[in-house]
Each structure stands twice: as C-alpha cells, then as structure tokens.
Coordinates of C-alpha atoms and ligand atoms in Angstrom, one line a residue:
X16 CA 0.0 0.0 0.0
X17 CA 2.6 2.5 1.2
X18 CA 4.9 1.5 -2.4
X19 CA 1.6 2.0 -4.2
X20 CA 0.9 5.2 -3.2
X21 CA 4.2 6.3 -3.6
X22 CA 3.9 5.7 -7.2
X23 CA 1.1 8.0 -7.7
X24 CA 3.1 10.6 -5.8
X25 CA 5.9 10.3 -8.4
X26 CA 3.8 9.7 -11.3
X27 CA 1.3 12.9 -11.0
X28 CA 5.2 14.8 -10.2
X29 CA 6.0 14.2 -13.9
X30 CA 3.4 16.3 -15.6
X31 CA 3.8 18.8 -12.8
X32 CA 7.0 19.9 -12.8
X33 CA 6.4 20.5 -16.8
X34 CA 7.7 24.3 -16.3
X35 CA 5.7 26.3 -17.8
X36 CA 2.4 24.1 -17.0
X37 CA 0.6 22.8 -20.2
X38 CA -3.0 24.1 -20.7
X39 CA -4.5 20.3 -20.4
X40 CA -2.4 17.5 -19.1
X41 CA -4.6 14.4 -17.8
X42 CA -2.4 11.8 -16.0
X43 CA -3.4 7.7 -17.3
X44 CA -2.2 4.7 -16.2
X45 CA 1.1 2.7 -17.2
X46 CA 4.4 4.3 -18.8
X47 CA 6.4 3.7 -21.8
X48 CA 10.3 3.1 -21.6
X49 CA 12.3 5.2 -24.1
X50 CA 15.6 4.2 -23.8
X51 CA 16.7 2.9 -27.0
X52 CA 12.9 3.7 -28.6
X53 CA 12.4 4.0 -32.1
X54 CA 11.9 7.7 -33.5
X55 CA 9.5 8.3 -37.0
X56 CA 9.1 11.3 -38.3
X57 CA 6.2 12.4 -40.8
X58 CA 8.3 13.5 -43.5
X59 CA 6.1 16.5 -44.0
X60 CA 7.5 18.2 -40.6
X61 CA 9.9 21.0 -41.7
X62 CA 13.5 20.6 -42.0
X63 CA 14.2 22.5 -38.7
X64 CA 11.9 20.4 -36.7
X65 CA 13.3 17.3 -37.7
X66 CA 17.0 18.6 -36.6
X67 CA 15.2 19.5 -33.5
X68 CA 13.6 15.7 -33.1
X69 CA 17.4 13.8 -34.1
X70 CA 18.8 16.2 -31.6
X71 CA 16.7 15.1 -29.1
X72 CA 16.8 11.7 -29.9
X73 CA 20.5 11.6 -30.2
X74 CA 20.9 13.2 -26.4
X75 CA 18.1 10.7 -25.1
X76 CA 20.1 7.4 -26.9
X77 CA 23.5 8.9 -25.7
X78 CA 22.2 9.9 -22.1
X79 CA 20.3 6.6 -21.5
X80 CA 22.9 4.6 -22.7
X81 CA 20.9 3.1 -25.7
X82 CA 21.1 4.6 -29.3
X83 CA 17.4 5.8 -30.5
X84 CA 17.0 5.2 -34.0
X85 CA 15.2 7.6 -36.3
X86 CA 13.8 7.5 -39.5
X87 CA 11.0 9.3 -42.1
X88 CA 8.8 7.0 -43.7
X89 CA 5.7 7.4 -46.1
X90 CA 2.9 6.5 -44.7
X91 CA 3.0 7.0 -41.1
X92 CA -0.6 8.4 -40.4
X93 CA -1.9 5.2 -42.2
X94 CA 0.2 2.7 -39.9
X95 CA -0.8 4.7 -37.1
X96 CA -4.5 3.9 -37.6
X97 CA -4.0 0.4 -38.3
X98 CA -2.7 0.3 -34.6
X99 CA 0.5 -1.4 -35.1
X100 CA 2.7 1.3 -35.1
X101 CA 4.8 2.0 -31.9
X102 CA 8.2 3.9 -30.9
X103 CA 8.2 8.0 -30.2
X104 CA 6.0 9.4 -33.8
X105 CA 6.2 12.7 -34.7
X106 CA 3.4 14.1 -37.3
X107 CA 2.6 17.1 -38.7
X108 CA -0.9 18.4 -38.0
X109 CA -2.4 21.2 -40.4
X110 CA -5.2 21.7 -37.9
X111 CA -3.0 23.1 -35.1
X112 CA -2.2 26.8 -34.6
X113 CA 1.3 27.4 -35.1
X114 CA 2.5 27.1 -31.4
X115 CA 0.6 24.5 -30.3
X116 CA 1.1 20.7 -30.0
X117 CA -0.3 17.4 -28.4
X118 CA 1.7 14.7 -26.8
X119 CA -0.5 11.5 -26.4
X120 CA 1.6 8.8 -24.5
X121 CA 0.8 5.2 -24.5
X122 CA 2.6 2.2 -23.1
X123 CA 3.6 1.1 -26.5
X124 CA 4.0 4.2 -28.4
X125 CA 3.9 8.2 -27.8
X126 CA 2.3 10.2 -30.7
X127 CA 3.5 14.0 -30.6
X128 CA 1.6 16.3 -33.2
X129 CA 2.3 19.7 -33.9
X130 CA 1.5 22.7 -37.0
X131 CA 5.3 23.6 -37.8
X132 CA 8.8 24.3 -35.4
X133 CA 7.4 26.0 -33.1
X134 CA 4.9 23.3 -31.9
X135 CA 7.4 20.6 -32.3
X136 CA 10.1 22.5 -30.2
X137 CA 7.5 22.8 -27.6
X138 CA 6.7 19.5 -27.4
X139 CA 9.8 18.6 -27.1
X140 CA 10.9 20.4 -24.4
X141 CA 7.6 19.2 -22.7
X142 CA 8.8 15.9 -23.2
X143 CA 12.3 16.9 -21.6
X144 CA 10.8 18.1 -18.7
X145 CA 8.6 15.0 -18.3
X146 CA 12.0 13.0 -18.3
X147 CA 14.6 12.5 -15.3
X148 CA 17.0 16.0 -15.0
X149 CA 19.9 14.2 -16.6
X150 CA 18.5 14.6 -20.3
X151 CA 19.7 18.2 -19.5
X152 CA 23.2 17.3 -19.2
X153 CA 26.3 15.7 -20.7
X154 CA 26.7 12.6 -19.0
X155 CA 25.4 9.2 -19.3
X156 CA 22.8 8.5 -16.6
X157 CA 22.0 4.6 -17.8
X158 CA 20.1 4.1 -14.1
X159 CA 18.2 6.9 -14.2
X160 CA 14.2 5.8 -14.8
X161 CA 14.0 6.7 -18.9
X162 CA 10.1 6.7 -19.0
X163 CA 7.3 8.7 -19.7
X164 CA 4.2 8.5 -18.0
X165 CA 1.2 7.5 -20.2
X166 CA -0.8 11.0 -20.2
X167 CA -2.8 13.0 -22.7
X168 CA -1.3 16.9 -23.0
X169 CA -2.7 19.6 -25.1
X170 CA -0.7 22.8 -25.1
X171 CA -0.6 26.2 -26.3
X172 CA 0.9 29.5 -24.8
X173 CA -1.5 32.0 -23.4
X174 CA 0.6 35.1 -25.0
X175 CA 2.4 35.0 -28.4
X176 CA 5.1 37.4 -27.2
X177 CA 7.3 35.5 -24.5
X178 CA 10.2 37.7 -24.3
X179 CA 13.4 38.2 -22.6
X180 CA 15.6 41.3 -22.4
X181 CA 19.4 41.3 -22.4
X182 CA 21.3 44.3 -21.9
X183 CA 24.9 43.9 -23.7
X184 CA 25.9 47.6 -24.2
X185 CA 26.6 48.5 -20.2
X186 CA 28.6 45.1 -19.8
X187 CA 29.3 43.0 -23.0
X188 CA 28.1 39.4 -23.2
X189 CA 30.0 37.0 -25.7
X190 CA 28.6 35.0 -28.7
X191 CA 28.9 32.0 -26.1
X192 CA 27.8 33.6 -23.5
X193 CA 24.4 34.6 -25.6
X194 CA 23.6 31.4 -26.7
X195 CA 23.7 30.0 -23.2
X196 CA 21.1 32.4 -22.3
X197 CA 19.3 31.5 -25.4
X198 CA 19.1 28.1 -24.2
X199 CA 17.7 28.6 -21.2
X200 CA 14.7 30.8 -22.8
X201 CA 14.6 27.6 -24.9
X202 CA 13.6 26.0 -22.5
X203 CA 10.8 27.5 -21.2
X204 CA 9.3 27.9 -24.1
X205 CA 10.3 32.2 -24.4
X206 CA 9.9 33.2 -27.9
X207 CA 11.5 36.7 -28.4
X208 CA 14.7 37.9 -27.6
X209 CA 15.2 41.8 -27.0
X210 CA 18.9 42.7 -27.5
X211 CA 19.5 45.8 -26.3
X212 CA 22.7 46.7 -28.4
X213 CA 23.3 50.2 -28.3
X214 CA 23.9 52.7 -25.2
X215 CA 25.6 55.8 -23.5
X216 CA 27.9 53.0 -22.3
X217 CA 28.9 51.3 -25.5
X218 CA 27.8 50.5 -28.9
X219 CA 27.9 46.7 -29.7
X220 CA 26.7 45.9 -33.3
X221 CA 29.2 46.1 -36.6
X222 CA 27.8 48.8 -39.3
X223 CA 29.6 48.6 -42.4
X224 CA 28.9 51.9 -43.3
X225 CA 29.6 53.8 -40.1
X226 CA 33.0 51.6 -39.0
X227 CA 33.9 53.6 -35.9
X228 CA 31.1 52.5 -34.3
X229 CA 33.1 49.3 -34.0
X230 CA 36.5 51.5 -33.4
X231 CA 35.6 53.8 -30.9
X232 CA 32.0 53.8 -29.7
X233 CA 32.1 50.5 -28.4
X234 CA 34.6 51.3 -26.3
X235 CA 34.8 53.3 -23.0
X236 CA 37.8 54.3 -20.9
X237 CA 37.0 52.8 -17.5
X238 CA 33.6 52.4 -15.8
X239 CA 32.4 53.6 -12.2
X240 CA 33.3 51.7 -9.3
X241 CA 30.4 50.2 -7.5
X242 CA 28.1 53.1 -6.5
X243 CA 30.5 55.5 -7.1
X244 CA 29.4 58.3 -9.8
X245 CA 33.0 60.0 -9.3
X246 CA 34.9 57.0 -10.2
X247 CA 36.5 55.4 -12.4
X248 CA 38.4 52.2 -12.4
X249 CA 40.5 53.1 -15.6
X250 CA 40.4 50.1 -17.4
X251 CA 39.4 50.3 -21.3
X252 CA 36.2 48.6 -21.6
X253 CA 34.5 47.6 -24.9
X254 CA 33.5 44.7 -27.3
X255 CA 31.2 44.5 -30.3
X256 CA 29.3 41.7 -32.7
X257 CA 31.1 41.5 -36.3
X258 CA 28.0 41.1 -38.5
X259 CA 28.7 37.6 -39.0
X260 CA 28.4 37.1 -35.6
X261 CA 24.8 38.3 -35.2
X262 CA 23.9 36.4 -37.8
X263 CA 25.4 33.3 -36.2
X264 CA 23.2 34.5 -33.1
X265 CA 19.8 35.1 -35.1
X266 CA 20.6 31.8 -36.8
X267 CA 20.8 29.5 -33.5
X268 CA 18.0 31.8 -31.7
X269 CA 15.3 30.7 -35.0
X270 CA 16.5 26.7 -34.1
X271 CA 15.2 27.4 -30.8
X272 CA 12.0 29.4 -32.1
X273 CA 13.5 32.5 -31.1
X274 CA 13.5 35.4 -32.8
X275 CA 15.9 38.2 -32.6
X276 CA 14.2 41.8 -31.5
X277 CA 17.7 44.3 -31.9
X278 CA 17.2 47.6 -29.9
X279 CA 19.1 50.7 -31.4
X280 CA 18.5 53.2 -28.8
X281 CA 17.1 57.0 -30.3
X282 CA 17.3 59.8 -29.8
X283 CA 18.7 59.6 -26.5
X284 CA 21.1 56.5 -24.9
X285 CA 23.5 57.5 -27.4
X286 CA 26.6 59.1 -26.2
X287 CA 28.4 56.2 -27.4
X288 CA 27.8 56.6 -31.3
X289 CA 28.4 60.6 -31.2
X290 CA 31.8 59.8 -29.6
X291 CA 32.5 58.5 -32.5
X292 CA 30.7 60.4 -34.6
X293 CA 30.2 64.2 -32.6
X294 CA 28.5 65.9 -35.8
X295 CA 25.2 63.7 -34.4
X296 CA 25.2 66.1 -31.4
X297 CA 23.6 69.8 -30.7
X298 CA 26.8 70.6 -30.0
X299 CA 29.4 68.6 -31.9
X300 CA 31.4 67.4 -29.1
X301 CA 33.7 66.5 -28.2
X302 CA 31.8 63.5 -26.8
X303 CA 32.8 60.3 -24.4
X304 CA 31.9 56.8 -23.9
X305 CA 30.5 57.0 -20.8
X306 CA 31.7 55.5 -17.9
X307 CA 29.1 55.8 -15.2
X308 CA 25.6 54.6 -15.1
X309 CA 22.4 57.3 -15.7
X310 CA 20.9 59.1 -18.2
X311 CA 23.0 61.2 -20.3
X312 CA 21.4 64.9 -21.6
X313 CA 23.8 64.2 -24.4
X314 CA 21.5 63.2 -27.5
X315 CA 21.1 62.9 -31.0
X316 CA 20.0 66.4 -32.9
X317 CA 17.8 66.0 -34.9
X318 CA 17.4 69.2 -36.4
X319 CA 20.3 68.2 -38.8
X320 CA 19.2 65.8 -42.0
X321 CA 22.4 64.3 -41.5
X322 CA 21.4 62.9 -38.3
X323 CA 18.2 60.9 -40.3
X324 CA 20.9 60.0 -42.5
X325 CA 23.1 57.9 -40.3
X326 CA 19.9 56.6 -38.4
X327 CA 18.6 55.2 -41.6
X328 CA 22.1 53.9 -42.8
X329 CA 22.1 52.2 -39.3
X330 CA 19.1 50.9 -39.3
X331 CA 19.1 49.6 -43.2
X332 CA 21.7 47.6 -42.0
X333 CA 19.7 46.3 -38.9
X334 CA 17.3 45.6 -41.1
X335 CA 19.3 43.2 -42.9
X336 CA 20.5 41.2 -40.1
X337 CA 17.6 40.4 -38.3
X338 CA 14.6 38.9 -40.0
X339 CA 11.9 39.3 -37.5
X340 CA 9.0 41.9 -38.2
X341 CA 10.1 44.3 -35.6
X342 CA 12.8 46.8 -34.6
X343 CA 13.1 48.5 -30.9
X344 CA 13.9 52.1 -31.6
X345 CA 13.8 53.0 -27.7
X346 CA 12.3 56.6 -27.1
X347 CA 13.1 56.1 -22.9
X348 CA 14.6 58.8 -21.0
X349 CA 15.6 61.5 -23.9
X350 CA 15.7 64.8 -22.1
X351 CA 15.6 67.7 -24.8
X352 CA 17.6 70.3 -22.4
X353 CA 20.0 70.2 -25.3
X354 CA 17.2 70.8 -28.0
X355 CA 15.8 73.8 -26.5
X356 CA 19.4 75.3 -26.7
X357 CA 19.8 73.7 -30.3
X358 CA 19.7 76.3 -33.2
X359 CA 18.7 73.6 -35.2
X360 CA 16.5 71.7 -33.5
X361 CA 14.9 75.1 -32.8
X362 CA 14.5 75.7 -36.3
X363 CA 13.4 72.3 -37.1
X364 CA 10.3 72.6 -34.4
X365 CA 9.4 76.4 -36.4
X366 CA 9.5 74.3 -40.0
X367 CA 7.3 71.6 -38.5
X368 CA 5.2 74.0 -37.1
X369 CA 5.1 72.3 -33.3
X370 CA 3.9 74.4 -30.3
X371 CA 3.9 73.0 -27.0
X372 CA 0.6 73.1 -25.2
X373 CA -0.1 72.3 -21.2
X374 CA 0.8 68.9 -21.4
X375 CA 3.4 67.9 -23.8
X376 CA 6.4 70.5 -25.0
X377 CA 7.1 71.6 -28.5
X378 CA 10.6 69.8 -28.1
X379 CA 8.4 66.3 -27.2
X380 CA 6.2 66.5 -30.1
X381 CA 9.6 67.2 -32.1
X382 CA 10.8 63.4 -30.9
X383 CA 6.7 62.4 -31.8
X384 CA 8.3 63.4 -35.6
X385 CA 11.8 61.3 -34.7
X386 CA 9.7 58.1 -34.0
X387 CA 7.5 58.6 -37.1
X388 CA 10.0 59.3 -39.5
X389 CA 12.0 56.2 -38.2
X390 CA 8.9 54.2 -38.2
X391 CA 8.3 55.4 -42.1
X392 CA 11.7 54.6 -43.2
X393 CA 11.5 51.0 -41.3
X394 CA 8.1 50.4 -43.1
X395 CA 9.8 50.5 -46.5
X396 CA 11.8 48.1 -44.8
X397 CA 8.9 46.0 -43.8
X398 CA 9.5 46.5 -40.5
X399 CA 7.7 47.6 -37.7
X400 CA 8.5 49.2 -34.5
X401 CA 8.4 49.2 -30.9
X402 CA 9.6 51.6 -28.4
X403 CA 9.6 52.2 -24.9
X404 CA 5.9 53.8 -23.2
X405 CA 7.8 57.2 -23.5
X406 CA 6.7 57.1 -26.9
X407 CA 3.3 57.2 -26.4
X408 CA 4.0 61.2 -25.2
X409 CA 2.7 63.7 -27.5
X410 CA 1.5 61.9 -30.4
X411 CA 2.1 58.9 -31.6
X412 CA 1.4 57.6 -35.2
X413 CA -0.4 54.6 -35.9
X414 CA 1.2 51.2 -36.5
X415 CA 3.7 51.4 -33.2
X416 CA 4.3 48.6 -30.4
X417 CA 4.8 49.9 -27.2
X418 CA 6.5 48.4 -24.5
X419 CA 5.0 49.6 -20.8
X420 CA 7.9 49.6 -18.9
X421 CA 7.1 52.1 -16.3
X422 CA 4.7 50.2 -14.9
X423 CA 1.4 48.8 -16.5
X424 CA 0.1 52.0 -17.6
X425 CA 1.4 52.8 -20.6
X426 CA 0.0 49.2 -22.2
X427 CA -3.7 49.9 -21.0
X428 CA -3.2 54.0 -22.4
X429 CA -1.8 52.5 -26.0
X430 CA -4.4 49.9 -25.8
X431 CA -7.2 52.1 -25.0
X432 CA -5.5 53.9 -28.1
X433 CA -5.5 51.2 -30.4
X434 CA -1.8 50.2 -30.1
X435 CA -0.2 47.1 -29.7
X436 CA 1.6 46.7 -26.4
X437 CA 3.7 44.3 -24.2
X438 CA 4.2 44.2 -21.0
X439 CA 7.6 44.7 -18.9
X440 CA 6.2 46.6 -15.6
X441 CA 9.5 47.4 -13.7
X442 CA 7.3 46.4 -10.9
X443 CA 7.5 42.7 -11.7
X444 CA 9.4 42.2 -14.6
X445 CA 13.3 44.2 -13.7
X446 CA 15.1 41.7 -13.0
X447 CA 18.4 44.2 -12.7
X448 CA 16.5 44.5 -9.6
X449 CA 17.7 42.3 -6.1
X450 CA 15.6 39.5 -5.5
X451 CA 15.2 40.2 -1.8
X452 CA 14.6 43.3 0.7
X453 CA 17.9 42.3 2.4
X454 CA 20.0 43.9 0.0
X455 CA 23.5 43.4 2.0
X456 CA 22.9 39.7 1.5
X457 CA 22.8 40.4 -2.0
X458 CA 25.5 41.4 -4.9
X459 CA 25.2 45.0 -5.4
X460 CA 22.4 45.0 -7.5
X461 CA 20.5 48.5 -9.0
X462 CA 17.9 48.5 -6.7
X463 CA 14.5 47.7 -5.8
X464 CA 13.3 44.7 -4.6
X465 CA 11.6 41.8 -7.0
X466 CA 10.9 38.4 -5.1
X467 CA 10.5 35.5 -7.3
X468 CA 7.0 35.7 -6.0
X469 CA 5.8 38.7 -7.2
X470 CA 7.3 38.2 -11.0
X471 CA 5.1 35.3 -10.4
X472 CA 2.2 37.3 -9.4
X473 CA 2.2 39.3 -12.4
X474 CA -1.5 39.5 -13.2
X475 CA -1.2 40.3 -17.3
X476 CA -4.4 42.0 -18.3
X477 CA -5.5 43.6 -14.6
X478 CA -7.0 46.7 -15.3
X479 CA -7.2 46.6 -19.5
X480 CA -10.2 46.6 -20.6
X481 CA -12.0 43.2 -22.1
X482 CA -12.0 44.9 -25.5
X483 CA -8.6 45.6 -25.7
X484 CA -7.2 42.7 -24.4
X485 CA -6.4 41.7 -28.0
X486 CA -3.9 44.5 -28.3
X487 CA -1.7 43.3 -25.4
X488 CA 0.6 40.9 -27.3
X489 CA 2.1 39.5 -24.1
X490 CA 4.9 39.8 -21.1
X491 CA 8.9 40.3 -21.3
X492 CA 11.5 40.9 -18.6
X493 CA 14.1 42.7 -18.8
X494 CA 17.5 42.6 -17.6
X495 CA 20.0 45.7 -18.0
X496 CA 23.1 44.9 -17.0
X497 CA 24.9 48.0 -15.3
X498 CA 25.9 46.5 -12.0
X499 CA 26.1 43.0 -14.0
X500 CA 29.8 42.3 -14.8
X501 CA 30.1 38.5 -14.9
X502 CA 27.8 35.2 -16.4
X503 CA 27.7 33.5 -13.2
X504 CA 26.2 36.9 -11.8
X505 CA 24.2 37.4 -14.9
X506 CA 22.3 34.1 -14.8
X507 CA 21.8 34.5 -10.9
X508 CA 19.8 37.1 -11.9
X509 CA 18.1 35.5 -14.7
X510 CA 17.3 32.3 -12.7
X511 CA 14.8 31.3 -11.2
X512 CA 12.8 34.6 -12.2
X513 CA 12.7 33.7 -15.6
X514 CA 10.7 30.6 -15.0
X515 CA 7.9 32.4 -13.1
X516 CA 7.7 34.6 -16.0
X517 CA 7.6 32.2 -18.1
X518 CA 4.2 30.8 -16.6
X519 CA 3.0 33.9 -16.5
X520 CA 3.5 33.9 -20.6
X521 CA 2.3 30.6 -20.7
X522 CA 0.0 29.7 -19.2
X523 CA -3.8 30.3 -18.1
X524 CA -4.5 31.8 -15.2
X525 CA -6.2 28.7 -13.3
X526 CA -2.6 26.4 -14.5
X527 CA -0.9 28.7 -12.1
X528 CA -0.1 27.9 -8.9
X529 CA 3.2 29.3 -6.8
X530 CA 3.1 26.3 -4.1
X531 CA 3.2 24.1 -6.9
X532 CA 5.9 26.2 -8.6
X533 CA 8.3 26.4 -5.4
X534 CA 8.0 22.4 -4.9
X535 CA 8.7 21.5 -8.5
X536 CA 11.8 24.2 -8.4
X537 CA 13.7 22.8 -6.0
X538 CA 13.0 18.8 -7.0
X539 CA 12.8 19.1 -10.8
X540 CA 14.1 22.6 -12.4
X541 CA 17.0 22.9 -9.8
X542 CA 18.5 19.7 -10.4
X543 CA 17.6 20.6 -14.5
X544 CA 19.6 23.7 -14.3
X545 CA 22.3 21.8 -12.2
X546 CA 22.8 19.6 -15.3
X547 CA 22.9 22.4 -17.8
X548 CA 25.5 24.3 -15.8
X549 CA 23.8 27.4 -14.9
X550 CA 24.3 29.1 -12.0
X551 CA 21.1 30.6 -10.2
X552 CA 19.8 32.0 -7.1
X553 CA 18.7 29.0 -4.7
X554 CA 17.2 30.6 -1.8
X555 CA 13.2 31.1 -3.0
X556 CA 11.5 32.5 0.1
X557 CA 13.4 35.4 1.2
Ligands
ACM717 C1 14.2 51.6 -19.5 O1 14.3 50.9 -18.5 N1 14.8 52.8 -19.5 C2 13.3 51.2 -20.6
ZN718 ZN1 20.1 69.9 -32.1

C-alpha cells in the first residue's frame, strides 16, 4: 500500500513539474520506456523540426545509454491507424495553430503532433521536462528511470510574445555567453529575444557603413566603481558583434523558435555613437563613452538631415541582419535640455510648425516626428516598430508597439489607443533588480526589490479593458546589466525569475499555482539547471 501510493506521488510529479504548465495534461495509467525507442518522423515536418527531433533523440540514446533510431517513412498516419505502429512518432498536424502541440503517450507508443517548429520545439521540451534531469546534461545517466508517464497533454501558450531582455551595451556578453542564455529561454518555451545593443555605455553591433562605431563607440575608458558616480576604475572597456556574428546569433536563436528583436536606442542613450561620430550632437562634441551609469542629456540632434541619415544607414543595415518583423527604436529617457538650446533643433520645431501646449512641450512632439519618420523609413523596410511607453507622449502615429515599462500604464493607455503593447512593468518584470529586501545579502544590485514571487504574481491584463485585451501581445522581462559584470552573476539574476515569467506567458491563469511552482523548483528545475550548468539564485523564500 505504502509502495503504491508512492507511485502516484511520483507519477502525478511528472506532468507537474512541466515548467511552464501545459493548458490540459490528464495523468493515465502505465508508462512507456524510451531508452533505446524507435523515432519516426512524418516526412512532411519542416527541415528544422526534424533537426530538432534527431537532436533530441541523439541526447536521449547517448544519455540513456541506448542509441534511439530515427527515421521518415511514407505513410506514417496510415500505420498509425492500423494500430500497429509503436516507438516515439512525430506528425505534422495542419489543424493546429502554429505554437501549439499534443503529446498522447501510450505504453507502446507516444504520438507528438504539432503545426510547424514551433509546436514541435515545444513539445519537445515538454517531453524533456517529463523526463529524469539528466536529459539536460552531458553525462550518461544509464540508471536513471528513462520513461514517460502514459498522459494525454494539449498545449498552447497564453501570449504570443514571450520575451526576454538582455542588456549587452553596459557590460558585453560573448557569442557563447548569448547562446547559453538562449538556451535557457529555450527551454521554457520564451519566444523573443530583446537585445539591447546600443547605449551611452557602448555600442555593440558592426555597421559597415559607419566603422567607428566598432573603433571607438564600443569602447569606454574605464567604468564607475560600484556606486561610485565619481569613479573610475581606468580600465578600457569595450566589445562588439562583427555582422557575422549576429547572424550566427539570429541563426541558433530561430533553431530554438526564437527570434531576434535588436534595440538601437534613439534619440537619446547615445553618447556612445556621437563619440564616435560628434556631428550627431547639438553641440558637436567632443563627446565620451561613458563611464558611469544614468541618463546622459547628451542626444542625437535632430534638427540636422544628416542625423536621419546615419539613423537610416544604421538601421538599413539592422534591417538586414535580423529577419523578425520588428525593430526596438527606444524613445526612454531622452531629455531635450540640449534641444531647447539647439539652433537647429529650434529651427526644425518652427518648420514643422510644433507648439507646445499644457501637457506635452514643443521639443516632445519634435521626438513624436523622430519616431515617425524612423517608423516610415523601417516600413519601406517591412519593418515595424516598438519603443519604450515614452513614446506614447505627444503623439504617436499609428502602427507602433509599445512596450510599458514604467509600470502597466502605458500598455492599458496605447491599448485604449488602439496600439499594440507588451508588457515589462519594472514592478515585476526588472530583473536588474535584487531578489530580496535584504539587499547586503545580496550582490550589489540597482535597486528595488523583486521576489520570485511577485514576478510570479504578475496578473497580465489587470486593469485593461475586455475589448482591448487583443492588443496586449504579451509579457517580457528585462535585464539591464549596469551592476552586472560576470555570467555566473548574470544568470543569478536571470534564474529562477525567468521561470515564473515564463508561466505567466504561458500559461492560463487557473494552471498557475506558486506552491506548486516552489515544490517543483527545487525537485525538478533545480537539479535541471544543475545539469545544464547554470548558475542561479537558490534561496526562493526570502
Ligand atoms: C528603461 O528601463 N529605460 C526602458
Ligand atoms: Zn540639435
């Protein structure tokens, strides 16, 4: 009796410590061994699914200790109805939306079906997490229990936009050092990854056509000491991404159904570009990388064509790089002290004929005309554009995203508008800041105080209204890096948070549940991020 009920115990454990929790997942009776199973795909899944499946099959023969064979043959939907089909059978299903996928295990045979890569990669990560923690690491765990519980799972994510953040301009992340971070998001099923690539503090992305943004702007001579805004350690500091190196990025990001959002920060964050270039400036310089934290009042003018000119020579090569439909152009924290003193940006407000009124200054509605001139040129691009709530001051044209970011108001204002919006409340979703009250306990960190339990509270659509609900295309964190010097720090940061957020992109509502959560952290994604390496922050109840 006591063995028996032991086994229900474990059994109901392995659909849930899936992470993030599957819309429907009904527990049956029985289990099928896959150590060794047979893989078949249907032929007609795309080429990048079935690297995804061999993949997966390879690390399940080599960590089990007994080779999985795979293979594509015709007729696979047909031997499955006859019944006599068994092994680990992949098949496409046309009926499916594009993210979703169903996982039907039996004792003899597990049937997987999903509309495309991103369905398949899901399902196979739901799989992963269904399996013992070693499948997540590099060594051959032949007594580990390789068997999947007999269940029924249909899946699909609540939000299409799963995103994370990574800030590489304030401290410079390798090509490595990215992917890991990829894979994590991979994981957890995140779908969009917001690269924050250009800053007061460094500019990190090759541009043919403007080279000394890869001489000189990505570099900065020294960087503040701790909390320190008077010093300087005095060691050169810098790093960038040859071109062939984002496109390695954006290449292994789309295996994992990622896809690459760059942020080129306008008109303000960009110190680092007019060192390099000081004619972008009111005041032509000479400008500085700099090396403390803040917000500088040093921004682009854009009373000058030739400041439009570099943008869009910038940004045609963005363009190029990254294949997704959407470019961050910023818009945070731009003060326009240096615009009100600007002879040309003057002149530029008189030709456009802007007059400040109570609310918004003439100088705001002249960065209103930045955004929409950018968003015009991106368009002939076929791009679109997203940028941080402060774009929504003034007047902003049609066809932006905007990304609330100073809390959740700026989502349910562009909603109420008619925007598209994601949310990234610095409330729940900064995870630059600590993860506890006790902040000496902590590595310095840039304030605030975000428990893994309140990025799991996040409550999505509070407060928007039912019939705008369809503009909000779903939740990101965010994590800017000033304070942030090493990987093992940066991941400490990332993890565990990222996995609440990533139920609160996932799933529904009534599939959350933090006791649940905390218990399968520390028995089933704690030991899986132990096998993969990463380092994270083990102390969930602060
Ligand atoms: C931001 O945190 N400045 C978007
Ligand atoms: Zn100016």
């Amino acid at each position: 009796m006591i063995l028996c009920l032991f086994c229900v115990y474990a059994r109901a454990n392995a659909l849930e410590q899936i992470v993030p929790q599957p819309r429907q997942a009904e527990l049956h009776k029985g289990s099928l061994r896959v150590s060794g199973i047979a893989f078949r795909c249907d032929p007609a899944l795309d080429a990048a699914a079935l690297k995804a499946v061999g993949q997966f099959a390879g690390q399940l023969g080599y960590v089990s200790g007994k080779t999985c064979t795979i293979s594509s043959p015709l007729g696979l939907h047909e031997a499955l109805q006859s019944g006599k089909l068994k092994g680990m059978i992949f098949l496409q299903d046309d009926n499916l939306e594009p993210e979703a996928y169903s996982i039907v295990v039996a004792s003899n045979k597990a049937v997987i079906r999903a509309n495309g890569l991103g369905g398949v990669l899901y399902a196979l990560q739901t799989l992963r997490q269904m399996l013992p923690a070693a499948i997540y690491g590099s060594h051959i765990a032949e007594r580990e229990k390789w068997v999947l519980p007999c269940c029924e799972i249909q899946d699909a994510p609540r939000f299409r936009w799963r995103g994370m953040h990574l800030d590489s301009s304030r401290h410079f992340w390798s090509v490595d050092e990215v992917k890991r971070y990829l894979d994590v998001m991979s994981y957890y099923k995140l779908n969009r990854f917001h690269w924050h690539l250009t800053d007061d503090q460094g500019w990190r992305i090759e541009i043919k056509s403007y080279p000394l943004l890869s001489q000189i702007a990505c570099w900065r001579e020294g960087t503040m000491i701790g909390e320190d805004f008077s010093s300087n350690d005095h060691i050169r500091y810098g790093g960038f991404y040859t071109q062939d190196e984002i496109r390695e990025v954006v290449a292994y990001a789309a295996e994992r159904g990622i896809t690459v959002v760059p942020e080129v920060d306008l008109p303000g964050h960009m110190l680092a570009a007019m060192s390099a270039y000081p004619e972008l400036g009111c005041t032509g310089g000479p400008y500085a990388t700099w090396t403390i934290w803040g917000i500088s009042k040093q921004v682009l003018c854009v009373g000058k064509e030739s400041t439009f000119q570099f943008l869009e020579g910038v940004l045609s090569e963005v363009a190029e790089l990254f294949p997704g439909e959407y470019i961050h152009i910023g818009g945070d924290e731009c003060p326009k002290d240096e615009w009100k003193n600007c002879p040309e940006c003057q002149a530029k407000i008189r030709e456009l004929g802007l007059v400040g009124d109570e609310r918004f200054s003439a100088e705001q509605y002249l960065q209103n005309y930045v955004t929409k001139r950018i968003q015009d040129f991106l368009a002939t691009k076929g791009k679109k554009v997203i940028g941080w709530d402060e774009i929504l001051e003034g007047e902003l044209a049609p066809g932006a995203t905007v990304m609330s970011w100073r809390g959740t108001a700026g989502a349910k204002e562009a909603a109420a508008k008619g925007f598209d919006a994601i949310l990234t409340p610095n409330s729940h979703c900064y995870f630059d800041y600590y993860q506890s009250g006790d902040h000496d306990a902590e590595p310095l960190a840039i304030g605030g105080n975000l428990p893994l339990e309140k990025v799991y509270s996040l409550d999505p659509l509070e407060g928007i209204a039912p019939e705008h609900t369809h503009h909000i295309l779903g939740v990101q964190a965010n994590l800017w890096t000033e304070y942030i010097s090493t990987p093992e720090y940066l991941e400490y940061m990332l993890l565990p948070r990222m996995l609440a957020i990533a139920e609160v992109q996932w799933c529904q509502p009534e599939r959350r549940d933090y006791t649940r959560f905390l218990r399968v952290l520390q028995e089933h994604e704690f030991p899986v991020l132990d096998q993969a390496g990463y380092n994270y922050r083990k102390q969930t109840v602060n």
